[in-house]
Amino acid sequence: MPKISSKGQQMPESPIRKLVPYAEGAKKRGTKVYHLNIGQPDIKTPEVALQAVKNFDIKVLEYSHSAGFESYRSKLSNYYKSHDLPVNTEDIIITTGGSEALLFALGTTLDQGDEVIIPEPFYANYNGFATASGVTVVPVISGIETGFALPPIEAFEKLITPKTKAILICNPGNPTGYLYSKEEMEKLAEIVKKHDLFLIADEVYREFAYDGLKHYSVLNIPGLEQHAIMIDSVSKRYSMCGARIGCVVSKNKEFMATAMKFAQARLSPPTYAQVASEAALDTPQSYFDEVITEYKERRDILIAEMSKIDGVTIATPKGAFYCIAKLPVKNADDFAQWLLEDFDYNGETVMVAPAAGFYSTPGVGLDEVRIAYVLKKEDLVKSVQILNEALKVYNSK
């Protein structure tokens, strides 16, 4: 029998999606499942984006430019400038989701066997993207006791080797919801300039900042133009996860020229999705104001309800729509599977994402889960009630 590649065997399973068969089994048994496991917003996609696709009259569904529609990139440039980001049309390559933007960034900045430092816990697919790119993830651990704040600079510097080529952050963070301050971003800038590294910032949740806090972009930092790479996406901003449109942005011309070769190799991003994404830029500010208000209320309810459960520790997120909770269990993977296979409360259960998959350090995060507060408030309250009852039963086994 032909042998599967080592790279394929090493590709990690998604901690977010690996429990799907158990959820499907629960539903087939008639159990209602509340999905706290995945960042799929229930917020309505802007009507202007949906109408643009419906009204798009073409005779041939042809390739776009490999960098994406120029009209879209130009409009996107204006959007960034309205947010005080100095981005020109030529600084943008449209990608098939933020995922492809990350693959382009890793492929352009790191060779096989090179190292990228990432504060963990981090978006689980970073492990997969690194494996696909032949890159080694070097984690620097942030902890729930500090709300997952940036680890000390010394923690980064002692990990830097001749193979280190980049630092990758998610800001605001998935899975923690942590929002890096201006001071923290400037500390990272000092490190990458001192050691001549790239700073790749996944900023797909930039609109989601709470409590009056402001998002500070990697592109806001003066003097970092040759080091800074920004990853973006329409998925969460406009509740358009299925569009699969993102972009990679940088002022570094050599980086962009090289990333363009990756873009040419996959030909072009999808046409209809670009039409929707370009139109989405006309979404009124009132849409975002309402969304932010809604998510803040959801966050506050979730944190308040989870804090009532004995033995639970939870960090209050400052952005995005995720949080990490430490549960009074030894193995969150086992607990999450048990929730779907063997438990229901009045015919209902919940699905969570075990957090160990958001770390690359073995044995860390085993008692943690990521919760996405993307459900309406009454469903969040009910979900936490189910979790509370489930923990009582699970821990009495």
Coordinates of N, CA and C in Angstrom, one line a residue, residues 55-203:
N55 N -27.2 40.8 -7.6 CA -27.3 41.8 -8.7 C -26.1 41.8 -9.7
F56 N -25.1 40.9 -9.4 CA -23.9 40.8 -10.2 C -24.2 40.1 -11.5
D57 N -24.2 40.9 -12.6 CA -24.7 40.4 -13.9 C -23.4 40.2 -14.8
I58 N -23.1 38.9 -15.0 CA -21.9 38.6 -15.8 C -22.3 37.5 -16.8
K59 N -21.5 37.4 -17.9 CA -21.7 36.3 -18.9 C -20.7 35.2 -18.7
V60 N -19.5 35.5 -18.2 CA -18.4 34.6 -18.0 C -17.9 34.7 -16.6
L61 N -17.8 33.6 -15.8 CA -17.2 33.7 -14.5 C -15.7 33.5 -14.6
E62 N -15.0 34.5 -14.9 CA -13.6 34.4 -15.2 C -12.7 34.6 -14.0
Y63 N -11.4 34.4 -14.3 CA -10.4 34.6 -13.2 C -10.4 36.1 -12.9
S64 N -10.0 36.4 -11.7 CA -9.7 37.8 -11.4 C -8.1 37.9 -11.4
H65 N -7.6 39.1 -11.2 CA -6.2 39.3 -11.0 C -5.8 38.4 -9.8
S66 N -4.5 37.9 -9.9 CA -4.0 37.1 -8.8 C -4.0 37.8 -7.5
A67 N -3.9 39.1 -7.5 CA -3.9 39.9 -6.3 C -5.3 40.3 -5.8
G68 N -6.3 39.9 -6.7 CA -7.7 40.3 -6.4 C -8.1 41.5 -7.2
F69 N -9.4 41.8 -7.3 CA -9.9 42.9 -8.0 C -9.1 44.2 -7.6
E70 N -8.7 45.0 -8.6 CA -8.1 46.3 -8.2 C -9.1 47.2 -7.5
S71 N -10.4 47.1 -8.0 CA -11.4 48.0 -7.4 C -11.6 47.7 -5.9
Y72 N -11.5 46.4 -5.6 CA -11.7 45.9 -4.2 C -10.4 46.4 -3.4
R73 N -9.2 46.2 -3.9 CA -8.0 46.5 -3.2 C -8.0 48.1 -3.0
S74 N -8.4 48.8 -3.9 CA -8.4 50.3 -3.8 C -9.4 50.7 -2.7
K75 N -10.6 50.1 -2.7 CA -11.6 50.4 -1.7 C -11.2 50.0 -0.3
L76 N -10.5 48.8 -0.3 CA -10.0 48.3 1.0 C -8.9 49.2 1.5
S77 N -8.1 49.8 0.6 CA -7.0 50.7 1.0 C -7.7 52.0 1.7
N78 N -8.8 52.4 1.1 CA -9.5 53.6 1.7 C -10.1 53.2 3.1
Y79 N -10.6 52.0 3.2 CA -11.1 51.5 4.5 C -10.0 51.6 5.5
Y80 N -8.8 51.0 5.2 CA -7.7 51.1 6.2 C -7.2 52.5 6.5
K81 N -7.2 53.3 5.5 CA -6.8 54.7 5.8 C -7.8 55.4 6.7
S82 N -9.1 55.1 6.6 CA -10.1 55.6 7.4 C -9.9 55.2 8.9
H83 N -9.1 54.1 9.1 CA -8.8 53.6 10.4 C -7.3 54.0 10.7
D84 N -6.8 55.0 10.1 CA -5.4 55.5 10.3 C -4.3 54.5 10.1
L85 N -4.6 53.6 9.1 CA -3.5 52.6 8.7 C -3.0 53.0 7.3
P86 N -1.7 53.3 7.1 CA -1.2 53.8 5.9 C -1.0 52.7 4.8
V87 N -2.2 52.2 4.3 CA -2.1 51.1 3.4 C -2.6 51.6 2.0
N88 N -1.7 51.3 1.0 CA -2.0 51.6 -0.4 C -2.5 50.4 -1.1
T89 N -3.1 50.6 -2.3 CA -3.6 49.4 -3.1 C -2.5 48.4 -3.3
E90 N -1.3 48.8 -3.6 CA -0.2 47.8 -3.9 C 0.3 47.1 -2.7
D91 N -0.2 47.5 -1.5 CA 0.3 46.8 -0.3 C -0.6 45.7 0.1
I92 N -1.6 45.4 -0.8 CA -2.6 44.4 -0.5 C -2.7 43.3 -1.5
I93 N -2.7 42.0 -1.0 CA -3.0 40.9 -1.9 C -4.2 40.2 -1.3
I94 N -5.3 40.1 -2.1 CA -6.5 39.4 -1.6 C -6.3 37.9 -1.7
T95 N -6.7 37.2 -0.6 CA -6.5 35.8 -0.5 C -7.8 35.0 -0.3
T96 N -7.7 33.7 -0.4 CA -8.9 32.8 -0.2 C -8.9 32.6 1.3
G97 N -9.5 33.6 2.0 CA -9.6 33.5 3.5 C -8.3 34.0 4.1
G98 N -8.4 34.3 5.4 CA -7.2 34.6 6.2 C -6.3 33.5 6.3
S99 N -6.8 32.2 6.1 CA -6.0 31.0 6.2 C -4.9 31.0 5.1
E100 N -5.3 31.4 3.9 CA -4.4 31.4 2.8 C -3.4 32.6 3.0
A101 N -3.9 33.7 3.5 CA -3.0 34.8 3.8 C -1.9 34.4 4.8
L102 N -2.2 33.6 5.8 CA -1.2 33.1 6.7 C -0.2 32.1 6.1
L103 N -0.7 31.2 5.2 CA 0.1 30.3 4.5 C 1.1 31.1 3.6
F104 N 0.6 32.1 2.9 CA 1.5 33.0 2.1 C 2.5 33.6 2.9
A105 N 2.1 34.1 4.1 CA 3.1 34.8 5.0 C 4.2 33.9 5.5
L106 N 3.8 32.7 5.9 CA 4.8 31.7 6.4 C 5.7 31.3 5.2
G107 N 5.1 31.0 4.1 CA 5.8 30.5 2.9 C 6.8 31.6 2.4
T108 N 6.5 32.8 2.6 CA 7.3 33.9 2.1 C 8.5 34.3 3.1
T109 N 8.2 34.1 4.4 CA 9.2 34.5 5.4 C 10.1 33.4 6.0
L110 N 9.6 32.2 5.9 CA 10.3 31.1 6.6 C 10.7 29.9 5.6
D111 N 11.9 29.4 5.8 CA 12.3 28.2 5.0 C 12.0 27.0 5.9
Q112 N 12.1 25.8 5.2 CA 11.9 24.5 5.9 C 12.9 24.5 7.1
G113 N 12.3 24.2 8.3 CA 13.2 24.0 9.5 C 13.4 25.3 10.3
D114 N 12.9 26.5 9.7 CA 13.0 27.7 10.4 C 12.0 27.8 11.5
E115 N 12.1 28.7 12.4 CA 11.3 28.8 13.6 C 10.4 30.1 13.7
V116 N 9.2 30.0 14.1 CA 8.4 31.1 14.4 C 7.9 31.1 15.8
I117 N 8.1 32.2 16.5 CA 7.7 32.2 17.9 C 6.2 32.7 18.0
I118 N 5.4 32.0 18.8 CA 4.0 32.4 18.9 C 3.6 32.3 20.4
P119 N 3.0 33.4 20.9 CA 2.4 33.3 22.3 C 1.3 32.3 22.3
E120 N 1.3 31.4 23.2 CA 0.2 30.4 23.3 C -0.6 30.6 24.6
P121 N -1.9 30.2 24.6 CA -2.6 29.5 23.5 C -2.8 30.4 22.3
F122 N -2.8 29.7 21.1 CA -3.0 30.4 19.9 C -4.0 29.7 19.0
Y123 N -4.5 30.4 17.9 CA -5.4 29.8 17.0 C -4.9 28.4 16.5
A124 N -5.6 27.4 16.7 CA -5.1 26.0 16.6 C -4.6 25.8 15.2
N125 N -5.1 26.4 14.2 CA -4.6 26.1 12.8 C -3.2 26.7 12.5
Y126 N -2.7 27.5 13.4 CA -1.3 27.9 13.3 C -0.4 26.7 13.3
N127 N -0.7 25.7 14.1 CA 0.0 24.4 14.2 C 0.0 23.8 12.8
G128 N -1.2 23.7 12.2 CA -1.4 23.1 10.9 C -0.7 23.8 9.8
F129 N -0.8 25.2 9.8 CA -0.1 25.9 8.8 C 1.4 25.8 8.9
A130 N 1.9 25.7 10.1 CA 3.3 25.5 10.3 C 3.8 24.2 9.8
T131 N 3.0 23.1 10.1 CA 3.3 21.8 9.6 C 3.3 21.7 8.1
A132 N 2.3 22.3 7.5 CA 2.2 22.4 6.0 C 3.4 23.1 5.4
S133 N 3.9 24.1 6.1 CA 5.0 24.9 5.6 C 6.4 24.4 6.0
G134 N 6.4 23.3 6.8 CA 7.7 22.7 7.3 C 8.4 23.6 8.3
V135 N 7.6 24.4 9.0 CA 8.1 25.4 10.0 C 7.9 24.9 11.4
T136 N 8.8 25.2 12.3 CA 8.7 24.8 13.7 C 8.1 25.9 14.5
V137 N 7.1 25.6 15.2 CA 6.5 26.6 16.2 C 7.2 26.5 17.5
V138 N 7.7 27.7 17.9 CA 8.3 27.8 19.2 C 7.4 28.6 20.1
P139 N 6.7 28.0 21.1 CA 5.7 28.7 21.9 C 6.3 29.4 23.1
V140 N 5.7 30.6 23.4 CA 6.0 31.3 24.6 C 4.7 31.4 25.3
I141 N 4.6 30.8 26.5 CA 3.3 30.6 27.2 C 2.9 31.9 27.9
S142 N 1.6 32.2 27.6 CA 0.9 33.2 28.4 C -0.1 32.5 29.3
G143 N -0.5 33.1 30.4 CA -1.3 32.4 31.4 C -2.6 33.0 31.7
I144 N -3.5 32.2 32.2 CA -4.9 32.6 32.5 C -4.8 33.6 33.7
E145 N -3.8 33.4 34.6 CA -3.7 34.2 35.8 C -3.4 35.7 35.4
T146 N -2.8 36.0 34.3 CA -2.6 37.4 33.8 C -3.6 37.8 32.7
G147 N -4.6 37.0 32.5 CA -5.6 37.3 31.5 C -5.0 37.0 30.1
F148 N -3.9 36.3 30.0 CA -3.1 36.0 28.8 C -2.4 37.2 28.2
A149 N -1.9 38.0 29.0 CA -1.2 39.2 28.6 C 0.1 38.8 27.9
L150 N 0.7 39.7 27.2 CA 2.0 39.4 26.5 C 3.1 38.9 27.5
P151 N 3.7 37.8 27.3 CA 4.8 37.3 28.2 C 5.9 38.4 28.2
P152 N 6.7 38.4 29.3 CA 7.8 39.3 29.3 C 8.8 39.2 28.1
I153 N 9.4 40.3 27.8 CA 10.3 40.4 26.7 C 11.4 39.3 26.8
E154 N 11.9 39.1 28.0 CA 12.9 38.2 28.3 C 12.5 36.8 27.8
A155 N 11.2 36.5 28.0 CA 10.7 35.1 27.6 C 10.9 34.9 26.1
F156 N 10.7 36.0 25.3 CA 10.8 36.0 23.9 C 12.3 35.8 23.5
E157 N 13.1 36.7 24.1 CA 14.5 36.8 23.7 C 15.3 35.5 24.0
K158 N 15.0 34.8 25.0 CA 15.7 33.6 25.3 C 15.3 32.4 24.3
L159 N 14.3 32.6 23.6 CA 13.8 31.6 22.6 C 14.4 31.9 21.2
I160 N 15.0 33.1 21.0 CA 15.4 33.4 19.6 C 16.7 32.7 19.3
T161 N 16.8 32.1 18.2 CA 18.0 31.4 17.7 C 18.2 31.8 16.3
P162 N 19.4 31.4 15.7 CA 19.6 31.7 14.3 C 18.5 31.2 13.3
K163 N 17.7 30.3 13.8 CA 16.6 29.8 12.9 C 15.3 30.6 13.0
T164 N 15.3 31.5 14.0 CA 14.1 32.3 14.2 C 13.9 33.3 13.1
K165 N 12.8 33.4 12.5 CA 12.6 34.3 11.4 C 11.4 35.2 11.6
A166 N 10.5 34.9 12.6 CA 9.3 35.7 12.7 C 8.7 35.4 14.1
I167 N 7.9 36.4 14.5 CA 7.0 36.3 15.6 C 5.6 36.4 15.1
L168 N 4.7 35.6 15.5 CA 3.3 35.6 15.0 C 2.4 35.8 16.2
I169 N 1.5 36.8 16.1 CA 0.5 37.1 17.1 C -0.9 37.2 16.5
C170 N -1.9 37.0 17.3 CA -3.3 37.2 17.0 C -3.8 38.3 17.9
N171 N -4.3 39.4 17.3 CA -4.7 40.6 18.0 C -5.9 41.3 17.5
P172 N -7.0 41.2 18.2 CA -7.3 40.5 19.5 C -7.2 39.0 19.2
G173 N -7.0 38.3 20.4 CA -6.6 36.9 20.3 C -7.7 35.9 20.1
N174 N -7.5 34.9 19.3 CA -8.3 33.7 19.3 C -7.3 32.6 19.8
P175 N -7.5 32.0 20.9 CA -8.8 31.7 21.6 C -9.0 32.5 22.9
T176 N -8.1 33.5 23.2 CA -8.2 34.1 24.5 C -9.0 35.4 24.6
G177 N -9.2 36.1 23.4 CA -9.9 37.4 23.5 C -9.0 38.5 24.0
Y178 N -7.7 38.2 24.2 CA -6.8 39.2 24.7 C -6.5 40.3 23.6
L179 N -6.5 41.6 24.0 CA -6.2 42.7 23.1 C -4.9 43.3 23.5
Y180 N -3.9 43.2 22.7 CA -2.6 43.8 23.0 C -2.6 45.3 23.1
S181 N -2.0 45.9 24.1 CA -2.0 47.3 24.2 C -0.9 47.9 23.3
K182 N -1.0 49.2 23.2 CA 0.0 49.9 22.4 C 1.4 49.7 22.9
E183 N 1.6 49.7 24.2 CA 2.9 49.4 24.9 C 3.4 48.0 24.6
E184 N 2.5 47.0 24.6 CA 2.9 45.6 24.3 C 3.3 45.5 22.8
M185 N 2.6 46.2 21.9 CA 2.9 46.1 20.5 C 4.3 46.8 20.3
E186 N 4.5 47.9 21.0 CA 5.8 48.6 20.8 C 7.0 47.7 21.3
K187 N 6.7 46.9 22.4 CA 7.8 46.0 22.9 C 8.1 44.9 21.9
L188 N 7.1 44.4 21.2 CA 7.3 43.4 20.2 C 8.1 44.0 19.0
A189 N 7.7 45.3 18.7 CA 8.4 46.0 17.6 C 9.9 46.1 17.9
E190 N 10.2 46.4 19.2 CA 11.7 46.5 19.6 C 12.4 45.2 19.4
I191 N 11.7 44.1 19.7 CA 12.4 42.8 19.6 C 12.6 42.5 18.1
V192 N 11.6 42.6 17.2 CA 11.8 42.2 15.8 C 12.8 43.1 15.1
K193 N 12.9 44.4 15.5 CA 13.9 45.3 14.9 C 15.3 44.9 15.4
K194 N 15.4 44.6 16.7 CA 16.7 44.3 17.3 C 17.3 43.0 16.7
H195 N 16.4 42.0 16.4 CA 16.8 40.7 15.9 C 16.5 40.5 14.4
D196 N 16.1 41.6 13.8 CA 15.8 41.5 12.3 C 14.8 40.4 12.0
L197 N 13.7 40.4 12.6 CA 12.6 39.4 12.4 C 11.4 40.1 11.7
F198 N 10.5 39.2 11.2 CA 9.2 39.7 10.8 C 8.2 39.6 12.0
L199 N 7.3 40.5 12.0 CA 6.2 40.5 13.0 C 4.9 40.3 12.2
I200 N 4.3 39.1 12.3 CA 3.1 38.8 11.5 C 2.0 38.9 12.5
A201 N 1.0 39.8 12.2 CA -0.1 40.1 13.1 C -1.4 39.7 12.4
D202 N -2.1 38.7 13.0 CA -3.4 38.2 12.6 C -4.4 39.2 13.2
E203 N -5.0 40.1 12.4 CA -5.9 41.1 13.0 C -7.3 41.0 12.5

